Coordinates of C-alpha atoms (C1' of nucleotides) in Angstrom, one line a residue:
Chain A
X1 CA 0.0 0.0 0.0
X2 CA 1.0 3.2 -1.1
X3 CA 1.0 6.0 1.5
X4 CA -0.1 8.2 -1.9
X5 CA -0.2 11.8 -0.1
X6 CA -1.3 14.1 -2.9
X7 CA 2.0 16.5 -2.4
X8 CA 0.7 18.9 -4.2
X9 CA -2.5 20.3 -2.2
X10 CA -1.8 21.6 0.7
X11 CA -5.0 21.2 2.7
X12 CA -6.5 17.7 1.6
X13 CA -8.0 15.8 3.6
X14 CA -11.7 17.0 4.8
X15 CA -10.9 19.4 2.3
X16 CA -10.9 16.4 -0.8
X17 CA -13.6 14.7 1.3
X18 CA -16.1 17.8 1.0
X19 CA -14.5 18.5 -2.2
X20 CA -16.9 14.7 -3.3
X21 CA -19.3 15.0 -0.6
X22 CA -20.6 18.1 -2.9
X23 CA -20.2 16.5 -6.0
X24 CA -22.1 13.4 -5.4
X25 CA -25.0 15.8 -3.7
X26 CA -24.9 17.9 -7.1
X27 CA -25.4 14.5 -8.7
X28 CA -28.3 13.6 -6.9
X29 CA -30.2 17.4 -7.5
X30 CA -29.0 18.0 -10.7
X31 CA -30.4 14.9 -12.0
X32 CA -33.4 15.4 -9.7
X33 CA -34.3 18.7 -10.5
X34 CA -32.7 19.6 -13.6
X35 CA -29.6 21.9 -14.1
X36 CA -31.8 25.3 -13.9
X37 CA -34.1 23.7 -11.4
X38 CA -31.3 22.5 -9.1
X39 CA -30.8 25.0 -6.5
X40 CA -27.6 25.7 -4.8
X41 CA -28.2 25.7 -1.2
X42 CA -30.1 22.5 -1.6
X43 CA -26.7 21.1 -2.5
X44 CA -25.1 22.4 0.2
X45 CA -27.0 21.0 2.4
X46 CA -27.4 17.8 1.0
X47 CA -23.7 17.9 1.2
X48 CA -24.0 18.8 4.6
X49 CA -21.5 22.4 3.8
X50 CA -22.4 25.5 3.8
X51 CA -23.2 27.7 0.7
X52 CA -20.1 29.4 0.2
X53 CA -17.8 26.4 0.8
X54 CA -19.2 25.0 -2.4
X55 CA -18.7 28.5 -4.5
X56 CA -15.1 27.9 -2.9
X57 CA -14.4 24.7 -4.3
X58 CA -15.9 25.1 -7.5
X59 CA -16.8 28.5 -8.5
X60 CA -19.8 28.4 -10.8
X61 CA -22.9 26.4 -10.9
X62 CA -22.0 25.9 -14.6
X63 CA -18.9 24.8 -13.0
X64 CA -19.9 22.5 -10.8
X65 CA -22.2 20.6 -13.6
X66 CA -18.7 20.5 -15.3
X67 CA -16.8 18.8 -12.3
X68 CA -20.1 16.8 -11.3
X69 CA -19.7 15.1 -14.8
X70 CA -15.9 14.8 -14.9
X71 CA -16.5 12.8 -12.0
X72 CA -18.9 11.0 -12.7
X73 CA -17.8 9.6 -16.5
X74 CA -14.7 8.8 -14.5
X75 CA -16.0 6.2 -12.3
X76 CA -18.4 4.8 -14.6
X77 CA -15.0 3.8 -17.2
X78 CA -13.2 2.4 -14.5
X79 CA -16.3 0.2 -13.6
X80 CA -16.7 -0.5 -17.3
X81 CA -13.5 -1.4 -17.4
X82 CA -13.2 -3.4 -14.5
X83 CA -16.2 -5.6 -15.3
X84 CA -15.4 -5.8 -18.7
X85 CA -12.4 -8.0 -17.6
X86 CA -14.4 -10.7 -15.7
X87 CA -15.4 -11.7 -19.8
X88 CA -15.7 -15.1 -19.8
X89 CA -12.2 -16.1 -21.7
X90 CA -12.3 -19.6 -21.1
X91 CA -15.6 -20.6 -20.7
X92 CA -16.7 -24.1 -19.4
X93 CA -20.5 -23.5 -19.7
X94 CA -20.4 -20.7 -22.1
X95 CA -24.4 -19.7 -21.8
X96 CA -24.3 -19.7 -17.7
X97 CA -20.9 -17.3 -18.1
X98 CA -22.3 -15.2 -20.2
X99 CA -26.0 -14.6 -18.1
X100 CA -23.4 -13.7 -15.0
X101 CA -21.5 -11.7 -16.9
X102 CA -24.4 -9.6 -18.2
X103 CA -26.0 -9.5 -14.5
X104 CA -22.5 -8.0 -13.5
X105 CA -22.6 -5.6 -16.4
X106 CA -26.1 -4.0 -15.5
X107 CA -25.4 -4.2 -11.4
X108 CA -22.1 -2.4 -11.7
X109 CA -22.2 -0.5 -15.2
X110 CA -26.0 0.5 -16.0
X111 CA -28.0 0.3 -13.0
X112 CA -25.4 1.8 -10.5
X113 CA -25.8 5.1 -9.1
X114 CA -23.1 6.5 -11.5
X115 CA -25.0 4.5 -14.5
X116 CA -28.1 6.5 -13.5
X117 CA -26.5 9.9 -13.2
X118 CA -24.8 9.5 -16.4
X119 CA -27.7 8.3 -18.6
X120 CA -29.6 11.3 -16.8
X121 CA -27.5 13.9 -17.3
X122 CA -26.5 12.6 -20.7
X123 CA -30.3 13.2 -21.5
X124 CA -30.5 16.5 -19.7
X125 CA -27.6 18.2 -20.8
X126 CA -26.2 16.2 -23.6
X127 CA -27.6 18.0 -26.4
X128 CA -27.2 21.4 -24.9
X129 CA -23.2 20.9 -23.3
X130 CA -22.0 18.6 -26.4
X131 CA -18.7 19.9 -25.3
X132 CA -19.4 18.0 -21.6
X133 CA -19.6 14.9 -22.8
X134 CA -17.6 14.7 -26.0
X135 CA -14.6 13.5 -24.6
X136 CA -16.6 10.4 -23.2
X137 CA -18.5 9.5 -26.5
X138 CA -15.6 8.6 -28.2
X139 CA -13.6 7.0 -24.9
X140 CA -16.5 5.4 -23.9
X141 CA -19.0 3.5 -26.0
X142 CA -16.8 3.4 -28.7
X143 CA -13.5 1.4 -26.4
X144 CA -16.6 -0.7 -24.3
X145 CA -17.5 -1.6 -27.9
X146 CA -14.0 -2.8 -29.1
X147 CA -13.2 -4.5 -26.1
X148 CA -16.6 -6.6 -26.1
X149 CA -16.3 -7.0 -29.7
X150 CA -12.7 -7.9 -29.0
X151 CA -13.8 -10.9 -26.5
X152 CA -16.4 -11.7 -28.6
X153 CA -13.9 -12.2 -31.7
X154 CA -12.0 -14.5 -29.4
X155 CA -14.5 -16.7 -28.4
X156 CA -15.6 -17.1 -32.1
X157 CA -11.8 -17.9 -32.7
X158 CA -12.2 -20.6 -30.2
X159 CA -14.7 -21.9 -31.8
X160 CA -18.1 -20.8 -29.5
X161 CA -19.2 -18.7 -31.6
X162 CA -19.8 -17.7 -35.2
X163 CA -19.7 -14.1 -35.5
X164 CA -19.3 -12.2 -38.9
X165 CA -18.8 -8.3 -37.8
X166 CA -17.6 -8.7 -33.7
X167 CA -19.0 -4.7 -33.5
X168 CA -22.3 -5.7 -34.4
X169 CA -22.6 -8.4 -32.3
X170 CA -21.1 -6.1 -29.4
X171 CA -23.7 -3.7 -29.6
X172 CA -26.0 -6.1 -30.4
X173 CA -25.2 -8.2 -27.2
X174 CA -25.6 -5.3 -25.5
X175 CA -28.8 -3.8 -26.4
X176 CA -30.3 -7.3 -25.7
X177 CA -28.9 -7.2 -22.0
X178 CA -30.6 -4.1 -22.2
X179 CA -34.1 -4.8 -23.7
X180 CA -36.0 -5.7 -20.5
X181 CA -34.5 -2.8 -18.3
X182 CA -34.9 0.6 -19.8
X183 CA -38.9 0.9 -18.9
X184 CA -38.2 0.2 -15.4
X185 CA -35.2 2.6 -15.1
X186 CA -36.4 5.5 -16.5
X187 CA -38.9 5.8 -13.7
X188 CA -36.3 4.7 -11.0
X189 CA -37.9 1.8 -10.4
X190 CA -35.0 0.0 -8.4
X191 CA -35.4 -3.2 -10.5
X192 CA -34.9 -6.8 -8.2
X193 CA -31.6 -9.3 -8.6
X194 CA -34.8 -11.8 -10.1
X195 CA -35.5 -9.3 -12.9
X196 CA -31.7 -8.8 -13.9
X197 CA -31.1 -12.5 -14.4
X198 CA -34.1 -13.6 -16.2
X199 CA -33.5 -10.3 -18.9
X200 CA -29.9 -11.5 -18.5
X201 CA -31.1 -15.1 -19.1
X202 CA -33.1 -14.5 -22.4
X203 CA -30.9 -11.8 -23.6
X204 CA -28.2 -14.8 -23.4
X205 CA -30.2 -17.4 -24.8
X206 CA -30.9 -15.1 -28.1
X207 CA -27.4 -14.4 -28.3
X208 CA -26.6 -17.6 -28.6
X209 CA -29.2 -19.0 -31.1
X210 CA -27.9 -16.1 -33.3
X211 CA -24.4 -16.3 -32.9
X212 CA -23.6 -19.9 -31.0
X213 CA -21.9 -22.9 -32.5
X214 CA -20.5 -26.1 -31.2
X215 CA -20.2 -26.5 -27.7
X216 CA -17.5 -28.4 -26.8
X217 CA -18.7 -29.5 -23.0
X218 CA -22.0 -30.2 -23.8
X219 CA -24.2 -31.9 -20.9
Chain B
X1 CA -63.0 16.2 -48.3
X2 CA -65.0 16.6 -45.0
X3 CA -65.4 20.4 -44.1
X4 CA -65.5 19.4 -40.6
X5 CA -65.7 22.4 -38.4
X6 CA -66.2 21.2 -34.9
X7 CA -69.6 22.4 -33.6
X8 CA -69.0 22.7 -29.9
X9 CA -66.2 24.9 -29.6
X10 CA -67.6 27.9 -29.9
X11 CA -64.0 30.2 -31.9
X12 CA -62.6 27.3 -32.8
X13 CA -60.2 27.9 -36.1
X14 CA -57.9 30.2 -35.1
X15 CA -57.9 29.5 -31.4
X16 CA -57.4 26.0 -31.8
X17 CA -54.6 26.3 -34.5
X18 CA -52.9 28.6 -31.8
X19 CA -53.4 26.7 -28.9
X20 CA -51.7 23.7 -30.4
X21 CA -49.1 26.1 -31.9
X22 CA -48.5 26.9 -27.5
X23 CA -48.2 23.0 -27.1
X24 CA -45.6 22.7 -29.8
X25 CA -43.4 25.3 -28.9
X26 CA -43.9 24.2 -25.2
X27 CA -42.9 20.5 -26.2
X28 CA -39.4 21.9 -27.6
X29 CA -38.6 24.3 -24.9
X30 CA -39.5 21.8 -22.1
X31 CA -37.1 19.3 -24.2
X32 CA -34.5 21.8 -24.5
X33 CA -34.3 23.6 -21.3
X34 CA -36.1 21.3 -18.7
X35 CA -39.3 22.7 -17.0
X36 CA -37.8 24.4 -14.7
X37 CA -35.5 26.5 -17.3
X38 CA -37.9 27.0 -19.5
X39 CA -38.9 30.5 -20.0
X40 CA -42.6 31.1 -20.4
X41 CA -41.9 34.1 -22.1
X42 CA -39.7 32.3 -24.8
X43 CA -42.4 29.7 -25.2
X44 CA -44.7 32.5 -26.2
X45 CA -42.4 34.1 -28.6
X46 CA -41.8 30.6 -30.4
X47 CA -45.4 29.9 -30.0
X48 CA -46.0 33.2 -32.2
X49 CA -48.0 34.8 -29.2
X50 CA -48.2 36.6 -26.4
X51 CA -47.7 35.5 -23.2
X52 CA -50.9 36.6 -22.2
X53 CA -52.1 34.1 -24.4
X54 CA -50.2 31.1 -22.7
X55 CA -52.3 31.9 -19.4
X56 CA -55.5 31.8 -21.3
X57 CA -55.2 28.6 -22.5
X58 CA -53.6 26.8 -20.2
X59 CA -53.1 28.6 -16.9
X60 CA -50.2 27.1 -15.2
X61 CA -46.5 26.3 -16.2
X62 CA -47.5 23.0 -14.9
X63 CA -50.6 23.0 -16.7
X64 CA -48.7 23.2 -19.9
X65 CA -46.6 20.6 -19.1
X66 CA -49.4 18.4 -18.6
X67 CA -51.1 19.2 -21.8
X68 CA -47.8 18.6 -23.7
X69 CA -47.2 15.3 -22.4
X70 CA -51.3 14.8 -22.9
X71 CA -50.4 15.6 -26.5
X72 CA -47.4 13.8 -27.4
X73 CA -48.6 10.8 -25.8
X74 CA -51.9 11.0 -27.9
X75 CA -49.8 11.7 -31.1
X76 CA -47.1 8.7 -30.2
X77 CA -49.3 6.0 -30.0
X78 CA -51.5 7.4 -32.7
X79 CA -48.1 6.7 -35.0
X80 CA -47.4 3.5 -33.5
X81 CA -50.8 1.8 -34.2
X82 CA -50.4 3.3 -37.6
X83 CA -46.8 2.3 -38.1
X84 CA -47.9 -1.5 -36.4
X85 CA -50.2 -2.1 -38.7
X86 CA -47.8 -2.5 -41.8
X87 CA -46.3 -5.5 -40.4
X88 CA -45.6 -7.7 -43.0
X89 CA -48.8 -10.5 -42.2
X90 CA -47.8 -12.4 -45.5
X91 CA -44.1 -11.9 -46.3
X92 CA -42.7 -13.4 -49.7
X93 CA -39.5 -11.9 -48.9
X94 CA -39.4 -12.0 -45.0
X95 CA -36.0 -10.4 -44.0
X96 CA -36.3 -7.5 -46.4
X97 CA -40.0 -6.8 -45.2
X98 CA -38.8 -7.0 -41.7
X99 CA -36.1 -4.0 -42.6
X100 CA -38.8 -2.0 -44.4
X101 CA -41.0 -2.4 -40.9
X102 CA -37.8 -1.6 -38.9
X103 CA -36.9 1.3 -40.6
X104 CA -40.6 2.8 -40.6
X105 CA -41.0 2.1 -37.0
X106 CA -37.6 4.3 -36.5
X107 CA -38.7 6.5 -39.2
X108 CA -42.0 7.3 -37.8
X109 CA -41.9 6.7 -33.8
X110 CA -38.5 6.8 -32.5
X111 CA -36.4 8.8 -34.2
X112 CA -39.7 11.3 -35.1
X113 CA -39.8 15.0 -33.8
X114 CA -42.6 13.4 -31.3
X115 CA -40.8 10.1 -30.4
X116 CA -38.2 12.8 -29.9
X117 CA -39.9 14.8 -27.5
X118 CA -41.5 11.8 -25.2
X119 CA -38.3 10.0 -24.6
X120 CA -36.8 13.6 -23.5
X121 CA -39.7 14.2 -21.3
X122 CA -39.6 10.9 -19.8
X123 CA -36.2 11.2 -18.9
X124 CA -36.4 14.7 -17.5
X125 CA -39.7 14.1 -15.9
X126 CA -40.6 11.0 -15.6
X127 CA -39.4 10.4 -12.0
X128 CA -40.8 13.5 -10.6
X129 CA -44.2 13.5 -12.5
X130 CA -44.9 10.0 -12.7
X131 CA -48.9 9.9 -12.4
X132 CA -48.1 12.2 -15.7
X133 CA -47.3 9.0 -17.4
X134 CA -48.6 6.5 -15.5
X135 CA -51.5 6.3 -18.1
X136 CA -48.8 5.8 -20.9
X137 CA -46.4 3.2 -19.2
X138 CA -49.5 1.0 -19.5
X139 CA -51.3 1.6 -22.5
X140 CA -48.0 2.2 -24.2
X141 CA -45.3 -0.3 -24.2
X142 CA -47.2 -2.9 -22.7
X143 CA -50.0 -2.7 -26.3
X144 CA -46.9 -2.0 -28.2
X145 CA -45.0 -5.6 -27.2
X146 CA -48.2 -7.0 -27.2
X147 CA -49.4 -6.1 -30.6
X148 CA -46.0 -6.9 -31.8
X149 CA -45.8 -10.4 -29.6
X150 CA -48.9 -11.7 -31.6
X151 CA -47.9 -10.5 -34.9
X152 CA -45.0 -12.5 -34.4
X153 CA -46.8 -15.7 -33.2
X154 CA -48.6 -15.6 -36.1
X155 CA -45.4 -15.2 -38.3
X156 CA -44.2 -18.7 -36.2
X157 CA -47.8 -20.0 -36.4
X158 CA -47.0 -19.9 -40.5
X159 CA -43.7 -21.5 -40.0
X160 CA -41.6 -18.5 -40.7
X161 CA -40.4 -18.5 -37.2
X162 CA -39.5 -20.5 -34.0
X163 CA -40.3 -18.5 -30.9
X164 CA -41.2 -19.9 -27.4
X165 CA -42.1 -16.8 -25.9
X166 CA -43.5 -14.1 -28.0
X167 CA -43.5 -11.0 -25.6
X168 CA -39.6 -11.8 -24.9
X169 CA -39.1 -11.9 -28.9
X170 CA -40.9 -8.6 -29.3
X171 CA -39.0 -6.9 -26.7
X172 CA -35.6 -8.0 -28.1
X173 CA -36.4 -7.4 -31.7
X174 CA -37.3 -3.9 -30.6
X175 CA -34.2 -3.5 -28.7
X176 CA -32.3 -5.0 -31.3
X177 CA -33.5 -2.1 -33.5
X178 CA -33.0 0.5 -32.1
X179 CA -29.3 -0.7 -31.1
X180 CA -27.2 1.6 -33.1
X181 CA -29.7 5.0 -32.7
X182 CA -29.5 5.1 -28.8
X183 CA -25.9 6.9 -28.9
X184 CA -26.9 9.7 -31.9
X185 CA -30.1 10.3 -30.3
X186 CA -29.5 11.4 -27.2
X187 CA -26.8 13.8 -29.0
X188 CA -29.5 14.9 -31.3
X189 CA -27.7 14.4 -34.2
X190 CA -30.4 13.5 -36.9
X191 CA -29.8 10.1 -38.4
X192 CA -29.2 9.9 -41.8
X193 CA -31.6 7.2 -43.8
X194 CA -28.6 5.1 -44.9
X195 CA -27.8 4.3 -41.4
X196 CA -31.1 3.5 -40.3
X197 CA -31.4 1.4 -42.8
X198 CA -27.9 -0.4 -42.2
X199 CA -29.3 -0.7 -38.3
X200 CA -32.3 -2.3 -39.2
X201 CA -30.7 -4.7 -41.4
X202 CA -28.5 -5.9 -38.9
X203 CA -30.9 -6.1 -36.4
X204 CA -33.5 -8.6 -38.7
X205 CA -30.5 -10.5 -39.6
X206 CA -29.8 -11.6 -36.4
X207 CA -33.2 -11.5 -35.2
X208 CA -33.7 -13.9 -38.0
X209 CA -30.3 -16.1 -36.9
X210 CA -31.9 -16.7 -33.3
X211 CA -35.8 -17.1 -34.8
X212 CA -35.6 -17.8 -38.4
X213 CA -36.6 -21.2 -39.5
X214 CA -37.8 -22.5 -43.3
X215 CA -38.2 -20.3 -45.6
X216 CA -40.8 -21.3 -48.0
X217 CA -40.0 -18.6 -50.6
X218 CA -36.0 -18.8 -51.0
X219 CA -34.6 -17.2 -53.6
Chain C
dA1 C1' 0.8 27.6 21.2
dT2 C1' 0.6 30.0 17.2
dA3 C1' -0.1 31.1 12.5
dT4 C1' -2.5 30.0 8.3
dT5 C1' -6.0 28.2 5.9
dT6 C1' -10.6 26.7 5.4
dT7 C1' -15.3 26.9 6.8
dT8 C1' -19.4 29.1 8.4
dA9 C1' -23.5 32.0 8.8
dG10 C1' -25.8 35.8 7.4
dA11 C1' -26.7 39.7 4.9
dC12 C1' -27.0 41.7 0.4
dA13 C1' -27.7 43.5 -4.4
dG14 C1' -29.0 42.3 -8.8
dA15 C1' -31.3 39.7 -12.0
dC16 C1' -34.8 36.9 -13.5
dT17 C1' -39.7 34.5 -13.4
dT18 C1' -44.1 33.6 -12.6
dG19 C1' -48.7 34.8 -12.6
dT20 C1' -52.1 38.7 -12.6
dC21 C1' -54.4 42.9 -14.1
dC22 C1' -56.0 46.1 -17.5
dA23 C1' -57.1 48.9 -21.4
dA24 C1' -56.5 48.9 -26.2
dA25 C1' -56.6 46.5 -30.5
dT26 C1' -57.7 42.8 -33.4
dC27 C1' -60.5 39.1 -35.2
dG28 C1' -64.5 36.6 -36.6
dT29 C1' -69.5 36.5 -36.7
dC30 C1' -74.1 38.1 -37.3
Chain D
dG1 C1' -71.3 47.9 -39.8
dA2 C1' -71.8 46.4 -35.0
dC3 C1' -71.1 43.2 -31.4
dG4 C1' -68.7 39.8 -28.6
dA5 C1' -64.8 37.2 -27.8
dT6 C1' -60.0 36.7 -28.1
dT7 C1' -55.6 38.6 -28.2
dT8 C1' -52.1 41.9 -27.2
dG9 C1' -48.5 44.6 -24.9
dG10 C1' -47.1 46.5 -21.0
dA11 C1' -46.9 47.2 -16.2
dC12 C1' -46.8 45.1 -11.8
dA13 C1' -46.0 42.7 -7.2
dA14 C1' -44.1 38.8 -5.1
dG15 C1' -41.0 35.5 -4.9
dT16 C1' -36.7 32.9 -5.9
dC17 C1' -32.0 32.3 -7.0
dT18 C1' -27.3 33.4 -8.0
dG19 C1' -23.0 35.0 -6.7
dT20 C1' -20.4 38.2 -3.6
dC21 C1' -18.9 40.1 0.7
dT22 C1' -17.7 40.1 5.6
dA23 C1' -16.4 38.9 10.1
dA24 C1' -16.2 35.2 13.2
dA25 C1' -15.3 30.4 14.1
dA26 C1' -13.1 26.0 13.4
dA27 C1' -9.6 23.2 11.8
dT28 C1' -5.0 22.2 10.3
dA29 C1' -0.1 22.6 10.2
dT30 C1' 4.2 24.3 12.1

DNA sequence: ATATTTTTAGACAGACTTGTCCAAATCGTC
DNA sequence: GACGATTTGGACAAGTCTGTCTAAAAATAT
């Protein structure tokens, strides 16, 4: 373990600890309420600061959306990322991999608290901060993409699967671990473990009769 | 040609044409700024009217909102009955008339100005309103995969297709769909036809790999 | 223990909005 | 042409919110 003492800031530690505990209440009432309809001392007291501490940290309101989604497109690659490499390389019962897989992918990726704030504010401000979130559409659906479509390429190689265009299939595979979620998470419906694995289950079982082959260890 | 003039409301021609002219411009401010930034007086000026006017016809800012979401709702599954009834019942050449229904269900309900507006007002308010669309969550998707479920079963009831369950088919073909529009959408970008069409195809194709089955008619 | 930085609470001006009121003007109808 | 309803523009009060300022308090580092 790394002692890791940021050298540079002189003040850090409740400092850095407020410094999130704002952000994270911005989150919440900025996806609530809207950027105009959020209002400032709600944050602060969500965030349990006064007013002025967050015009300290972060200046603007504008400013704080910024940092809010720096933040938050920041954690939801890592967790992207980090999910992403529990893919199933070498599968024993491919279809029961893959359903677990595609339960971890909504738990830690779309149905998170980050996965929420980002497909909200995405909605909310995408269209009128392109700027915000340009750095993110091309690191981020665009690498989760290649790296599925990567994986997906391999297990074809491997002989599971018998895949023409891997991108296709990636966002394909995707949209279909999708399919049964979307309804209940636009109205922040909090949607049960059961739910996840049976969309998981027949997302899995279509991708399969599209794109399966031979299966090596069959029962 | 029907002359039509409703009998009831008593000024009807240019007070109706006006008050839906309100609702329009509403629908795109609401979608733009959120409720809570949008600007009565701007809606008025898009509207072609005075504000004045706004308050006649629909008294609140709340109000308004209502009767947007009243009228987009109306409009959207006007276009989806519409757009559900050209599903192709007796296909000689199944995948392409699958594409053609594809594209005109993106054409005319997803990626339309309305489809537009409905998905933005879900997101924004759909968690803080939701007896607004509590109506629609029911009558909506759930007629939409139903309608769609059975026009399937018929499809496999004529041996064009193997499908256990018909509502989990529906779901996923939509899904499948609309795979490749989710990203430009929420950008705003408009999609060009070619890539609709490209998505679409795509989508059947595999569709068709997981449900396909004879095909009486091959070429 | 002291010095420095951060935080707090409150007050404050300025700007912006909503919703109402009203008299004049416009429109459609008879 | 006259009448009634609708629309308009402008003014208006009430309220809210942002962002700044200040002096005191708390926390941190030396």
């Amino acid at each position: 373990m790394t002692t890791a003492i940021t050298p540079d800031i002189s003040a850090p530690r409740s400092h850095n600890a407020k410094r999130l505990s704002i952000i994270d209440a911005a989150a919440r009432v900025f996806c609530q309420e809207g950027f105009a309809g959020a209002n400032i001392d709600l944050i602060a007291a969500e965030a349990g600061v006064s007013r002025q501490t967050v015009y300290n940290h972060h200046g603007d309101k504008e400013n704080l959306l910024v940092a809010v989604v720096k933040e938050i497109i920041e954690r939801i690659n890592a967790g992207v990322f980090e999910t992403l490499a529990t893919f199933p390389d070498k599968p024993v019962d491919l279809e029961a991999e893959l359903v677990a897989f595609a339960v971890r992918l909504n738990q830690n990726c779309i149905c998170s608290r980050d996965g929420k704030f980002l497909r909200k504010l995405l909605h909310t401000e995408g269209e009128r901060h392109p700027k915000l979130f340009a750095g993110w559409r091309e690191d981020g659906p665009a690498k989760t993409w290649a790296a599925l479509a990567a994986r997906l390429a391999r297990l074809a190689h491997a002989g599971w699967l018998e895949i023409e265009d891997p991108d296709v299939a990636a966002r394909q595979f995707l949209a279909l671990v999708n399919a049964d979620l979307q309804m209940a998470m636009i109205f922040g419906d909090n949607v049960t473990e059961e739910q996840q694995r049976t969309s998981a289950t027949n997302a899995v079982r279509t991708f399969l009769r599209a794109f399966g082959k031979a299966r090596p260890n069959a029962t």
